[in-house]
Structures are given as structure tokens and as C-alpha cells.
Amino acid sequence: MDDADSPAPVQRVLAASEGAAEFLSLIGAEELSPCLFAESLVMVSESGQPLGHFSVSVQPACYEEPGGQEEDCYLVHAANQGTINEVPCGSSITAYISKRLETLEQHQQEHVKFRAHPLDRKTHIVKRGGRLVVTKIIEEGEHEVQTQSVSYNCASLHGLISEAANLLVLRVLARRRAVPQNITFLAFDTEAGVCTSTYTAMGFQKQLVGMTQVEVFVIERAVCPDEGIPMTWQFYFLSDGHLARRVQVGSPATMLLQQLPVLIDVDEVEPRPVFEKKPLDWEEDVQLYSQFLDRKEELQAGHASYARRHPELRTLLADFLQLLLLHKPHDVLTFAAEFFAPFASQHPPGTTFRASDEPSPFRGRV
């Protein structure tokens, strides 16, 4: 066995089928977003006796790499704990999965508490640069520890679905109600070696959840190591991706949903309405023309009221018109500005009369 501090040997791996990587790349954030929830099932025996519990949760997270760079991802946590044949056992997975469903880091632990010879198995997967390093630690009894570490080139792992990523992929397939056909993916076996895995649709069945009979979609996943017996699981899903039942072929325990959850509905985004531009003839529109007449009368009444309250206005305007007709200036606007400038409220204090040779500020701007 390799020492824990020695460099991990590089391994050659199998290849996934041609469409595996493309299938995973087409799973976008809009499909993964409804799959971010927590759920809990009960572990029962073949006779229906409770043996333990099983839980899965997926939530958005941020993964920080050793260099300080951060990446938005998903935090996946799954755990089961129970007692089978009077032997306590359990397993847990905690992983950071990228939005491309690549495994950034995963911690997996399995334990079986035999009285005379307890077994504890830990597997750590971490992505460093362009390599995926897998470290496996086995503790048997109190002192015996076995450590093995291998390194894989990430370029050779296209189509890899780790145990944590598998939980997300299953929810997506359950919501689609469809499974890719004739596609082989990559996975890790119990010895931390790369092997193949497949998904198969088993059709629809009826299942009793609490007091309610529901329809479930069944997906079978098989992990096939190079040596040994393939491991097979059957997953029974509700329409929104909640797990209703999980069976590992050959295991005496079954994970079972006992209470029907509130199903997750994804609101369909309706397209924005498009309103065609229509020519507006306000004189022909009865309502707009009525509003125009009301506003016209209102303005006329306001102007007349203001003129009555300020009789000096008529005198001022009469003087301006008389002076305008007398001088007949070419630039009427500048002439008006010079005439009314002394009456401005913001005009600086000073003499009202201006010397004939003083330059006009209004003419200087022209």
C-alpha cells in the first residue's frame, strides 16, 4: 500500500460512451434549480419494521479553492443511519458539485460497528488543477489502518458521475420522466476505481405514501466494476423529484417515504404581451377630447385670475409692445431678454438703467 504522503499514482481509466458528456452538459441551471431541496425517508426492514433513517439535501453554495478563487456550486449532503441484524451501520456523503455536475470535492464515510471487529471506510475526492485525487482510508479494529491514493487526469473522466452528483442527476431524470438510452457513464466503485454505470427507466408504478396512493417513476442505476458483482439500486420518484422509495438489490433494508411532501411546482414564465402601436387621434377620441377641453378651460381661468390679481402685467406688456414696434429689432428674443431682465426675481441688485456702451450679456452669448 502507498504511504499517505507519497505522490498518488496516475491511473488509466475506462471511457464513457460518446453522448455521456454531452448529456451532462445540457443539464442547465433552470433544470437544477427545482432540485435544490431536502428530504427524509425511513429505513425499514422487509417486514416493515423501522431500522433507521435516510436523508438527502441539496443547496446552493460557494466553493473556495486553495488559490483563493471561488466558484458557485451545489452543496450535497446525504446520510443514513440504522441497525441491521442488530449491527449499527451507516454512511454519509458531503460534496461540492459544480454547476456542470463535476465533483470539486467529496467526503464519503461508511461504518459497520461489529462488536469484535468494527470497520470504518473513508474516501476523499478532490479536484486539484487538472487532476482528480482519490484517497481511500480503511480502519479495521482499533489500530489497523490502510491508506491508498490514486490520481486521475480530469480530461479522461468526461461523463463521470460521482455518488453526490448522482443524487442531482436522479432528480433531474425524475422530473423529466425520461432516462437517456444506450449511454454509459463513469463512476467510482467501492475500491475507488473508475468503472461504468448506467441508468434504466423501469416505467411507472403505484405506491402508497401514508394514506395516499401516488404514481412514481422508477429508475434503476447499475454500477459495474471491472471485477466483482455489479451493484444495483432502484429509485422510485414523485413527479417533482422527491424520492418515495429506494431499494438496493440484495440489501435487507428499504428507504421509504412515509408522509407525502408538498410537491414543488415550477411556474411557467409567460411571454411578455406585445401591444401594437395604433395611431392616436385625440380629436376623434371622445374621452381625450373631453379631457382637453376641461384642461383648456382650467388654464384659461387660471390665466385670467392671475391677470386680475396683477394689473401691472398689462402695463408692462403694453410698454414692451410699444418699445418693440418703435425699435423694430432684428433679434426679437435678445431684445425681449434685455427688456425683462431687470424684472427677474433672481436678478442681482443694482440700477435698473444700463449704460448705452455697456455690453449686453445676452448679446455676448449669441
mmCIF file of C-alpha atoms in Angstrom:
data_model
loop_
_atom_site.group_PDB
_atom_site.id
_atom_site.type_symbol
_atom_site.label_atom_id
_atom_site.label_comp_id
_atom_site.label_asym_id
_atom_site.label_seq_id
_atom_site.Cartn_x
_atom_site.Cartn_y
_atom_site.Cartn_z
ATOM 1 C CA MET A 1 0.000 0.000 0.000
ATOM 2 C CA ASP A 2 1.128 3.567 -0.684
ATOM 3 C CA ASP A 3 2.007 5.867 2.134
ATOM 4 C CA ALA A 4 -0.374 8.805 2.709
ATOM 5 C CA ASP A 5 2.349 11.382 1.910
ATOM 6 C CA SER A 6 3.648 9.694 -1.249
ATOM 7 C CA PRO A 7 2.508 11.064 -4.633
ATOM 8 C CA ALA A 8 -0.618 9.415 -5.958
ATOM 9 C CA PRO A 9 -0.007 7.114 -8.922
ATOM 10 C CA VAL A 10 -1.650 8.043 -12.201
ATOM 11 C CA GLN A 11 -4.324 5.597 -13.340
ATOM 12 C CA ARG A 12 -5.683 4.816 -16.757
ATOM 13 C CA VAL A 13 -9.443 4.702 -16.839
ATOM 14 C CA LEU A 14 -12.264 3.446 -18.983
ATOM 15 C CA ALA A 15 -14.126 5.786 -21.280
ATOM 16 C CA ALA A 16 -17.771 6.778 -21.105
ATOM 17 C CA SER A 17 -19.943 6.486 -24.173
ATOM 18 C CA GLU A 18 -19.850 9.285 -26.695
ATOM 19 C CA GLY A 19 -23.053 11.009 -25.592
ATOM 20 C CA ALA A 20 -22.413 10.923 -21.823
ATOM 21 C CA ALA A 21 -20.503 14.203 -21.536
ATOM 22 C CA GLU A 22 -22.897 15.968 -23.917
ATOM 23 C CA PHE A 23 -25.894 14.766 -21.904
ATOM 24 C CA LEU A 24 -24.464 16.212 -18.685
ATOM 25 C CA SER A 25 -23.511 19.498 -20.357
ATOM 26 C CA LEU A 26 -27.109 20.043 -21.490
ATOM 27 C CA ILE A 27 -28.420 19.985 -17.908
ATOM 28 C CA GLY A 28 -28.696 23.696 -17.152
ATOM 29 C CA ALA A 29 -29.320 25.772 -14.050
ATOM 30 C CA GLU A 30 -33.024 26.086 -14.883
ATOM 31 C CA GLU A 31 -33.392 22.307 -14.502
ATOM 32 C CA LEU A 32 -31.222 22.066 -11.405
ATOM 33 C CA SER A 33 -32.894 24.919 -9.542
ATOM 34 C CA PRO A 34 -36.122 22.963 -8.689
ATOM 35 C CA CYS A 35 -33.920 20.083 -7.457
ATOM 36 C CA LEU A 36 -32.500 22.066 -4.527
ATOM 37 C CA PHE A 37 -34.425 20.788 -1.520
ATOM 38 C CA ALA A 38 -34.106 18.494 1.495
ATOM 39 C CA GLU A 39 -35.975 15.254 2.085
ATOM 40 C CA SER A 40 -36.060 12.473 4.637
ATOM 41 C CA LEU A 41 -37.078 8.806 4.433
ATOM 42 C CA VAL A 42 -37.333 5.967 6.927
ATOM 43 C CA MET A 43 -35.228 2.818 6.701
ATOM 44 C CA VAL A 44 -37.445 -0.248 7.132
ATOM 45 C CA SER A 45 -36.904 -3.993 7.099
ATOM 46 C CA GLU A 46 -38.577 -6.471 4.764
ATOM 47 C CA SER A 47 -41.335 -6.887 7.358
ATOM 48 C CA GLY A 48 -41.861 -3.129 7.624
ATOM 49 C CA GLN A 49 -40.086 -2.585 10.939
ATOM 50 C CA PRO A 50 -38.235 0.740 11.244
ATOM 51 C CA LEU A 51 -34.454 0.330 11.252
ATOM 52 C CA GLY A 52 -33.183 3.887 10.867
ATOM 53 C CA HIS A 53 -33.428 6.976 8.679
ATOM 54 C CA PHE A 54 -32.135 8.332 5.387
ATOM 55 C CA SER A 55 -31.840 12.000 4.386
ATOM 56 C CA VAL A 56 -30.667 13.996 1.364
ATOM 57 C CA SER A 57 -30.251 17.756 0.988
ATOM 58 C CA VAL A 58 -29.008 19.919 -1.870
ATOM 59 C CA GLN A 59 -28.471 23.662 -1.567
ATOM 60 C CA PRO A 60 -26.541 26.416 -3.360
ATOM 61 C CA ALA A 61 -23.046 27.084 -2.021
ATOM 62 C CA CYS A 62 -19.690 28.633 -2.849
ATOM 63 C CA TYR A 63 -16.525 26.530 -3.063
ATOM 64 C CA GLU A 64 -13.175 28.121 -2.299
ATOM 65 C CA GLU A 65 -10.137 26.612 -3.994
ATOM 66 C CA PRO A 66 -6.668 26.641 -2.381
ATOM 67 C CA GLY A 67 -5.621 29.610 -4.525
ATOM 68 C CA GLY A 68 -8.446 31.712 -3.125
ATOM 69 C CA GLN A 69 -10.667 31.519 -6.195
ATOM 70 C CA GLU A 70 -14.360 30.944 -5.515
ATOM 71 C CA GLU A 71 -16.888 29.072 -7.614
ATOM 72 C CA ASP A 72 -20.658 28.918 -7.278
ATOM 73 C CA CYS A 73 -21.741 25.320 -6.851
ATOM 74 C CA TYR A 74 -24.103 22.975 -5.009
ATOM 75 C CA LEU A 75 -23.561 21.504 -1.556
ATOM 76 C CA VAL A 76 -24.875 17.932 -1.448
ATOM 77 C CA HIS A 77 -25.262 16.050 1.813
ATOM 78 C CA ALA A 78 -26.702 12.565 2.236
ATOM 79 C CA ALA A 79 -26.674 10.283 5.252
ATOM 80 C CA ASN A 80 -28.260 7.086 6.500
ATOM 81 C CA GLN A 81 -28.040 5.602 9.961
ATOM 82 C CA GLY A 82 -29.612 2.429 11.244
ATOM 83 C CA THR A 83 -29.275 -1.012 12.748
ATOM 84 C CA ILE A 84 -29.437 -4.112 10.556
ATOM 85 C CA ASN A 85 -29.355 -7.563 12.180
ATOM 86 C CA GLU A 86 -28.515 -5.839 15.475
ATOM 87 C CA VAL A 87 -25.384 -4.287 13.952
ATOM 88 C CA PRO A 88 -25.195 -0.460 13.855
ATOM 89 C CA CYS A 89 -24.187 0.825 10.434
ATOM 90 C CA GLY A 90 -24.400 3.928 8.331
ATOM 91 C CA SER A 91 -22.852 6.124 5.680
ATOM 92 C CA SER A 92 -22.619 9.791 4.772
ATOM 93 C CA ILE A 93 -21.617 11.919 1.787
ATOM 94 C CA THR A 94 -20.748 15.602 1.785
ATOM 95 C CA ALA A 95 -19.691 17.098 -1.531
ATOM 96 C CA TYR A 96 -19.364 20.267 -3.559
ATOM 97 C CA ILE A 97 -20.703 19.768 -7.083
ATOM 98 C CA SER A 98 -20.140 22.365 -9.791
ATOM 99 C CA LYS A 99 -22.966 23.658 -11.958
ATOM 100 C CA ARG A 100 -21.515 21.457 -14.714
ATOM 101 C CA LEU A 101 -22.078 18.479 -12.371
ATOM 102 C CA GLU A 102 -18.343 18.000 -11.886
ATOM 103 C CA THR A 103 -17.116 16.917 -8.459
ATOM 104 C CA LEU A 104 -14.967 19.596 -6.835
ATOM 105 C CA GLU A 105 -14.588 17.802 -3.513
ATOM 106 C CA GLN A 106 -16.349 14.861 -1.861
ATOM 107 C CA HIS A 107 -16.067 13.214 1.548
ATOM 108 C CA GLN A 108 -17.656 9.795 1.919
ATOM 109 C CA GLN A 109 -17.692 7.630 5.035
ATOM 110 C CA GLU A 110 -19.122 4.183 5.716
ATOM 111 C CA HIS A 111 -19.044 2.311 9.002
ATOM 112 C CA VAL A 112 -20.195 -1.036 10.337
ATOM 113 C CA LYS A 113 -19.880 -1.373 14.117
ATOM 114 C CA PHE A 114 -19.211 -5.059 14.622
ATOM 115 C CA ARG A 115 -18.516 -5.705 18.291
ATOM 116 C CA ALA A 116 -15.310 -7.615 17.733
ATOM 117 C CA HIS A 117 -14.096 -6.012 14.526
ATOM 118 C CA PRO A 118 -15.575 -2.562 13.652
ATOM 119 C CA LEU A 119 -14.972 -1.324 10.129
ATOM 120 C CA ASP A 120 -14.662 2.326 9.086
ATOM 121 C CA ARG A 121 -14.070 3.281 5.438
ATOM 122 C CA LYS A 122 -13.408 6.852 4.282
ATOM 123 C CA THR A 123 -12.995 8.129 0.730
ATOM 124 C CA HIS A 124 -11.879 11.639 -0.116
ATOM 125 C CA ILE A 125 -12.065 13.023 -3.650
ATOM 126 C CA VAL A 126 -10.667 16.435 -4.515
ATOM 127 C CA LYS A 127 -10.008 18.258 -7.774
ATOM 128 C CA ARG A 128 -6.625 19.972 -7.950
ATOM 129 C CA GLY A 129 -5.754 21.676 -11.187
ATOM 130 C CA GLY A 130 -6.324 19.221 -13.985
ATOM 131 C CA ARG A 131 -6.268 16.131 -11.778
ATOM 132 C CA LEU A 132 -8.728 14.319 -9.542
ATOM 133 C CA VAL A 133 -7.079 12.780 -6.469
ATOM 134 C CA VAL A 134 -8.884 9.947 -4.697
ATOM 135 C CA THR A 135 -7.711 8.896 -1.239
ATOM 136 C CA LYS A 136 -9.140 5.850 0.492
ATOM 137 C CA ILE A 137 -8.630 5.105 4.204
ATOM 138 C CA ILE A 138 -9.791 1.867 5.830
ATOM 139 C CA GLU A 139 -9.736 1.390 9.594
ATOM 140 C CA GLU A 140 -10.279 -2.143 10.878
ATOM 141 C CA GLY A 141 -10.406 -2.649 14.609
ATOM 142 C CA GLU A 142 -8.589 -0.091 16.736
ATOM 143 C CA HIS A 143 -5.142 0.096 15.158
ATOM 144 C CA GLU A 144 -5.025 -1.329 11.632
ATOM 145 C CA VAL A 145 -5.173 1.447 9.033
ATOM 146 C CA GLN A 146 -4.836 1.054 5.267
ATOM 147 C CA THR A 147 -4.365 4.070 3.014
ATOM 148 C CA GLN A 148 -4.461 4.173 -0.755
ATOM 149 C CA SER A 149 -4.304 7.193 -3.048
ATOM 150 C CA VAL A 150 -4.684 7.381 -6.807
ATOM 151 C CA SER A 151 -4.716 10.283 -9.269
ATOM 152 C CA TYR A 152 -6.741 10.628 -12.455
ATOM 153 C CA ASN A 153 -6.432 13.031 -15.344
ATOM 154 C CA CYS A 154 -9.671 15.044 -15.457
ATOM 155 C CA ALA A 155 -9.540 15.037 -19.254
ATOM 156 C CA SER A 156 -10.072 11.272 -19.162
ATOM 157 C CA LEU A 157 -13.085 11.495 -16.814
ATOM 158 C CA HIS A 158 -15.642 13.045 -19.160
ATOM 159 C CA GLY A 159 -19.031 11.572 -18.285
ATOM 160 C CA LEU A 160 -18.098 10.847 -14.653
ATOM 161 C CA ILE A 161 -20.972 10.935 -12.154
ATOM 162 C CA SER A 162 -19.844 10.702 -8.533
ATOM 163 C CA GLU A 163 -22.136 9.460 -5.775
ATOM 164 C CA ALA A 164 -23.062 13.028 -4.796
ATOM 165 C CA ALA A 165 -23.604 14.167 -8.390
ATOM 166 C CA ASN A 166 -25.737 11.071 -8.914
ATOM 167 C CA LEU A 167 -28.302 12.428 -6.420
ATOM 168 C CA LEU A 168 -28.726 15.553 -8.526
ATOM 169 C CA VAL A 169 -28.831 13.684 -11.832
ATOM 170 C CA LEU A 170 -31.522 11.349 -10.498
ATOM 171 C CA ARG A 171 -33.737 14.280 -9.526
ATOM 172 C CA VAL A 172 -33.373 15.787 -12.979
ATOM 173 C CA LEU A 173 -34.267 12.493 -14.649
ATOM 174 C CA ALA A 174 -37.235 12.078 -12.326
ATOM 175 C CA ARG A 175 -38.611 15.493 -13.273
ATOM 176 C CA ARG A 176 -38.073 14.759 -16.962
ATOM 177 C CA ARG A 177 -39.793 11.385 -16.629
ATOM 178 C CA ALA A 178 -37.196 10.088 -19.061
ATOM 179 C CA VAL A 179 -33.797 8.393 -18.953
ATOM 180 C CA PRO A 180 -31.084 8.589 -21.641
ATOM 181 C CA GLN A 181 -30.923 5.356 -23.597
ATOM 182 C CA ASN A 182 -27.780 3.484 -24.561
ATOM 183 C CA ILE A 183 -25.498 5.892 -22.662
ATOM 184 C CA THR A 184 -22.775 4.604 -20.350
ATOM 185 C CA PHE A 185 -21.344 6.909 -17.709
ATOM 186 C CA LEU A 186 -18.330 6.616 -15.425
ATOM 187 C CA ALA A 187 -18.458 6.155 -11.647
ATOM 188 C CA PHE A 188 -16.276 5.086 -8.718
ATOM 189 C CA ASP A 189 -16.594 1.584 -7.299
ATOM 190 C CA THR A 190 -16.086 0.636 -3.643
ATOM 191 C CA GLU A 191 -12.326 0.286 -4.201
ATOM 192 C CA ALA A 192 -12.016 3.874 -5.525
ATOM 193 C CA GLY A 193 -11.501 2.588 -9.046
ATOM 194 C CA VAL A 194 -13.211 4.043 -12.096
ATOM 195 C CA CYS A 195 -15.902 1.833 -13.590
ATOM 196 C CA THR A 196 -19.020 2.201 -15.719
ATOM 197 C CA SER A 197 -22.577 2.991 -14.672
ATOM 198 C CA THR A 198 -25.923 3.058 -16.448
ATOM 199 C CA TYR A 199 -29.454 4.364 -15.881
ATOM 200 C CA THR A 200 -32.553 2.466 -16.966
ATOM 201 C CA ALA A 201 -36.188 3.559 -16.907
ATOM 202 C CA MET A 202 -38.385 0.896 -15.262
ATOM 203 C CA GLY A 203 -41.692 2.602 -16.008
ATOM 204 C CA PHE A 204 -44.452 3.856 -13.719
ATOM 205 C CA GLN A 205 -45.913 2.177 -10.661
ATOM 206 C CA LYS A 206 -48.431 2.907 -7.920
ATOM 207 C CA GLN A 207 -47.189 3.368 -4.349
ATOM 208 C CA LEU A 208 -48.941 4.097 -1.090
ATOM 209 C CA VAL A 209 -47.443 7.076 0.765
ATOM 210 C CA GLY A 210 -49.158 7.465 4.097
ATOM 211 C CA MET A 211 -52.834 7.154 3.195
ATOM 212 C CA THR A 212 -52.434 8.432 -0.376
ATOM 213 C CA GLN A 213 -51.765 6.351 -3.456
ATOM 214 C CA VAL A 214 -49.411 8.119 -5.844
ATOM 215 C CA GLU A 215 -47.767 7.391 -9.173
ATOM 216 C CA VAL A 216 -44.000 7.004 -9.096
ATOM 217 C CA PHE A 217 -41.402 6.859 -11.827
ATOM 218 C CA VAL A 218 -38.832 4.089 -11.327
ATOM 219 C CA ILE A 219 -35.165 4.487 -12.315
ATOM 220 C CA GLU A 220 -32.587 1.725 -11.957
ATOM 221 C CA ARG A 221 -28.921 2.594 -11.590
ATOM 222 C CA ALA A 222 -26.202 -0.027 -12.002
ATOM 223 C CA VAL A 223 -22.531 0.413 -11.130
ATOM 224 C CA CYS A 224 -20.382 -2.227 -12.817
ATOM 225 C CA PRO A 225 -16.810 -2.666 -11.516
ATOM 226 C CA ASP A 226 -14.207 -4.453 -13.600
ATOM 227 C CA GLU A 227 -14.113 -7.234 -11.031
ATOM 228 C CA GLY A 228 -16.917 -8.338 -8.776
ATOM 229 C CA ILE A 229 -20.693 -8.226 -8.833
ATOM 230 C CA PRO A 230 -22.485 -5.134 -10.175
ATOM 231 C CA MET A 231 -24.294 -3.012 -7.600
ATOM 232 C CA THR A 232 -27.863 -2.052 -8.459
ATOM 233 C CA TRP A 233 -30.278 0.439 -6.916
ATOM 234 C CA GLN A 234 -33.882 1.172 -7.766
ATOM 235 C CA PHE A 235 -35.250 4.656 -7.120
ATOM 236 C CA TYR A 236 -38.960 5.492 -7.022
ATOM 237 C CA PHE A 237 -39.641 9.193 -7.620
ATOM 238 C CA LEU A 238 -42.617 11.515 -7.348
ATOM 239 C CA SER A 239 -43.270 13.896 -10.224
ATOM 240 C CA ASP A 240 -41.254 16.772 -8.704
ATOM 241 C CA GLY A 241 -38.130 14.721 -7.926
ATOM 242 C CA HIS A 242 -38.886 13.757 -4.323
ATOM 243 C CA LEU A 243 -37.760 10.221 -3.533
ATOM 244 C CA ALA A 244 -40.589 7.917 -2.474
ATOM 245 C CA ARG A 245 -38.602 4.695 -2.169
ATOM 246 C CA ARG A 246 -35.052 3.413 -2.590
ATOM 247 C CA VAL A 247 -34.063 -0.227 -2.824
ATOM 248 C CA GLN A 248 -30.559 -1.634 -3.087
ATOM 249 C CA VAL A 249 -30.742 -5.058 -4.684
ATOM 250 C CA GLY A 250 -29.590 -7.647 -2.158
ATOM 251 C CA SER A 251 -29.980 -5.390 0.890
ATOM 252 C CA PRO A 252 -32.488 -6.279 3.637
ATOM 253 C CA ALA A 253 -33.296 -2.589 4.193
ATOM 254 C CA THR A 254 -35.505 -0.281 2.142
ATOM 255 C CA MET A 255 -35.758 3.509 2.302
ATOM 256 C CA LEU A 256 -39.420 4.508 2.369
ATOM 257 C CA LEU A 257 -41.278 7.822 2.315
ATOM 258 C CA GLN A 258 -43.975 7.894 4.988
ATOM 259 C CA GLN A 259 -45.530 11.329 4.542
ATOM 260 C CA LEU A 260 -46.378 12.954 1.224
ATOM 261 C CA PRO A 261 -44.477 16.253 0.860
ATOM 262 C CA VAL A 262 -45.754 19.424 -0.724
ATOM 263 C CA LEU A 263 -44.872 18.998 -4.385
ATOM 264 C CA ILE A 264 -42.680 21.636 -5.998
ATOM 265 C CA ASP A 265 -44.369 23.469 -8.843
ATOM 266 C CA VAL A 266 -42.318 25.471 -11.308
ATOM 267 C CA ASP A 267 -44.270 28.432 -12.625
ATOM 268 C CA GLU A 268 -44.084 28.754 -16.364
ATOM 269 C CA VAL A 269 -42.870 32.153 -17.441
ATOM 270 C CA GLU A 270 -45.483 33.634 -19.727
ATOM 271 C CA PRO A 271 -44.190 35.662 -22.675
ATOM 272 C CA ARG A 272 -44.474 39.408 -22.307
ATOM 273 C CA PRO A 273 -47.512 40.786 -24.119
ATOM 274 C CA VAL A 274 -46.852 42.731 -27.278
ATOM 275 C CA PHE A 275 -49.085 45.714 -27.912
ATOM 276 C CA GLU A 276 -49.268 47.055 -31.430
ATOM 277 C CA LYS A 277 -48.900 50.790 -31.856
ATOM 278 C CA LYS A 278 -52.110 52.383 -33.007
ATOM 279 C CA PRO A 279 -52.395 55.908 -34.443
ATOM 280 C CA LEU A 280 -53.810 58.240 -31.797
ATOM 281 C CA ASP A 281 -56.238 60.938 -32.994
ATOM 282 C CA TRP A 282 -57.182 62.688 -29.802
ATOM 283 C CA GLU A 283 -59.697 64.910 -31.520
ATOM 284 C CA GLU A 284 -61.640 61.813 -32.556
ATOM 285 C CA ASP A 285 -61.374 60.211 -29.126
ATOM 286 C CA VAL A 286 -64.337 61.396 -27.046
ATOM 287 C CA GLN A 287 -62.626 60.873 -23.696
ATOM 288 C CA LEU A 288 -59.318 62.534 -24.680
ATOM 289 C CA TYR A 289 -61.095 65.468 -26.359
ATOM 290 C CA SER A 290 -63.219 65.990 -23.252
ATOM 291 C CA GLN A 291 -60.080 66.000 -21.086
ATOM 292 C CA PHE A 292 -58.504 68.531 -23.478
ATOM 293 C CA LEU A 293 -61.476 70.923 -23.184
ATOM 294 C CA ASP A 294 -61.506 70.624 -19.388
ATOM 295 C CA ARG A 295 -57.780 71.371 -19.191
ATOM 296 C CA LYS A 296 -58.129 74.279 -21.630
ATOM 297 C CA GLU A 297 -60.868 75.886 -19.543
ATOM 298 C CA GLU A 298 -58.854 75.318 -16.395
ATOM 299 C CA LEU A 299 -55.767 77.056 -17.844
ATOM 300 C CA GLN A 300 -57.782 79.968 -19.226
ATOM 301 C CA ALA A 301 -59.462 80.529 -15.880
ATOM 302 C CA GLY A 302 -56.095 80.393 -14.107
ATOM 303 C CA HIS A 303 -54.522 82.888 -16.512
ATOM 304 C CA ALA A 304 -57.446 85.311 -16.213
ATOM 305 C CA SER A 305 -57.348 85.075 -12.432
ATOM 306 C CA TYR A 306 -53.613 85.809 -12.383
ATOM 307 C CA ALA A 307 -54.026 88.824 -14.687
ATOM 308 C CA ARG A 308 -56.775 90.259 -12.431
ATOM 309 C CA ARG A 309 -54.547 89.900 -9.360
ATOM 310 C CA HIS A 310 -51.618 91.630 -11.133
ATOM 311 C CA PRO A 311 -52.879 94.677 -13.088
ATOM 312 C CA GLU A 312 -49.266 95.817 -13.586
ATOM 313 C CA LEU A 313 -48.918 92.962 -16.067
ATOM 314 C CA ARG A 314 -50.994 94.758 -18.709
ATOM 315 C CA THR A 315 -48.909 97.939 -18.307
ATOM 316 C CA LEU A 316 -45.648 96.009 -18.579
ATOM 317 C CA LEU A 317 -46.734 94.169 -21.710
ATOM 318 C CA ALA A 318 -48.043 97.375 -23.284
ATOM 319 C CA ASP A 319 -44.704 99.115 -22.679
ATOM 320 C CA PHE A 320 -42.841 96.155 -24.199
ATOM 321 C CA LEU A 321 -45.004 96.066 -27.322
ATOM 322 C CA GLN A 322 -44.743 99.842 -27.778
ATOM 323 C CA LEU A 323 -40.935 99.742 -27.452
ATOM 324 C CA LEU A 324 -40.707 96.701 -29.736
ATOM 325 C CA LEU A 325 -42.694 98.404 -32.508
ATOM 326 C CA LEU A 326 -40.676 101.545 -32.070
ATOM 327 C CA HIS A 327 -37.225 99.905 -32.393
ATOM 328 C CA LYS A 328 -38.206 97.015 -34.659
ATOM 329 C CA PRO A 329 -35.132 94.930 -33.618
ATOM 330 C CA HIS A 330 -33.857 92.157 -35.863
ATOM 331 C CA ASP A 331 -33.311 89.785 -32.877
ATOM 332 C CA VAL A 332 -36.616 89.887 -31.006
ATOM 333 C CA LEU A 333 -35.606 87.256 -28.429
ATOM 334 C CA THR A 334 -32.478 89.110 -27.323
ATOM 335 C CA PHE A 335 -34.413 92.383 -27.240
ATOM 336 C CA ALA A 336 -37.080 90.767 -25.013
ATOM 337 C CA ALA A 337 -34.431 89.273 -22.722
ATOM 338 C CA GLU A 338 -32.785 92.650 -22.254
ATOM 339 C CA PHE A 339 -36.136 94.319 -21.609
ATOM 340 C CA PHE A 340 -37.397 91.852 -18.996
ATOM 341 C CA ALA A 341 -34.047 91.111 -17.303
ATOM 342 C CA PRO A 342 -34.383 93.870 -14.655
ATOM 343 C CA PHE A 343 -37.702 92.378 -13.548
ATOM 344 C CA ALA A 344 -36.283 88.889 -12.966
ATOM 345 C CA SER A 345 -36.592 87.619 -9.363
ATOM 346 C CA GLN A 346 -33.000 86.327 -9.444
ATOM 347 C CA HIS A 347 -31.535 89.499 -10.962
ATOM 348 C CA PRO A 348 -28.680 90.871 -8.773
ATOM 349 C CA PRO A 349 -29.476 94.171 -7.050
ATOM 350 C CA GLY A 350 -28.328 97.241 -8.951
ATOM 351 C CA THR A 351 -29.525 100.075 -11.146
ATOM 352 C CA THR A 352 -32.440 99.412 -13.446
ATOM 353 C CA PHE A 353 -30.895 101.546 -16.179
ATOM 354 C CA ARG A 354 -27.951 100.304 -18.255
ATOM 355 C CA ALA A 355 -25.354 102.467 -19.917
ATOM 356 C CA SER A 356 -25.580 102.562 -23.695
ATOM 357 C CA ASP A 357 -21.985 101.462 -24.149
ATOM 358 C CA GLU A 358 -22.174 98.564 -21.663
ATOM 359 C CA PRO A 359 -22.050 95.165 -23.433
ATOM 360 C CA SER A 360 -25.182 93.105 -23.089
ATOM 361 C CA PRO A 361 -24.701 89.627 -21.545
ATOM 362 C CA PHE A 362 -27.440 88.324 -23.791
ATOM 363 C CA ARG A 363 -25.807 89.562 -26.958
ATOM 364 C CA GLY A 364 -22.470 88.194 -25.854
ATOM 365 C CA ARG A 365 -23.919 84.683 -25.873
ATOM 366 C CA VAL A 366 -25.322 84.930 -29.369
#
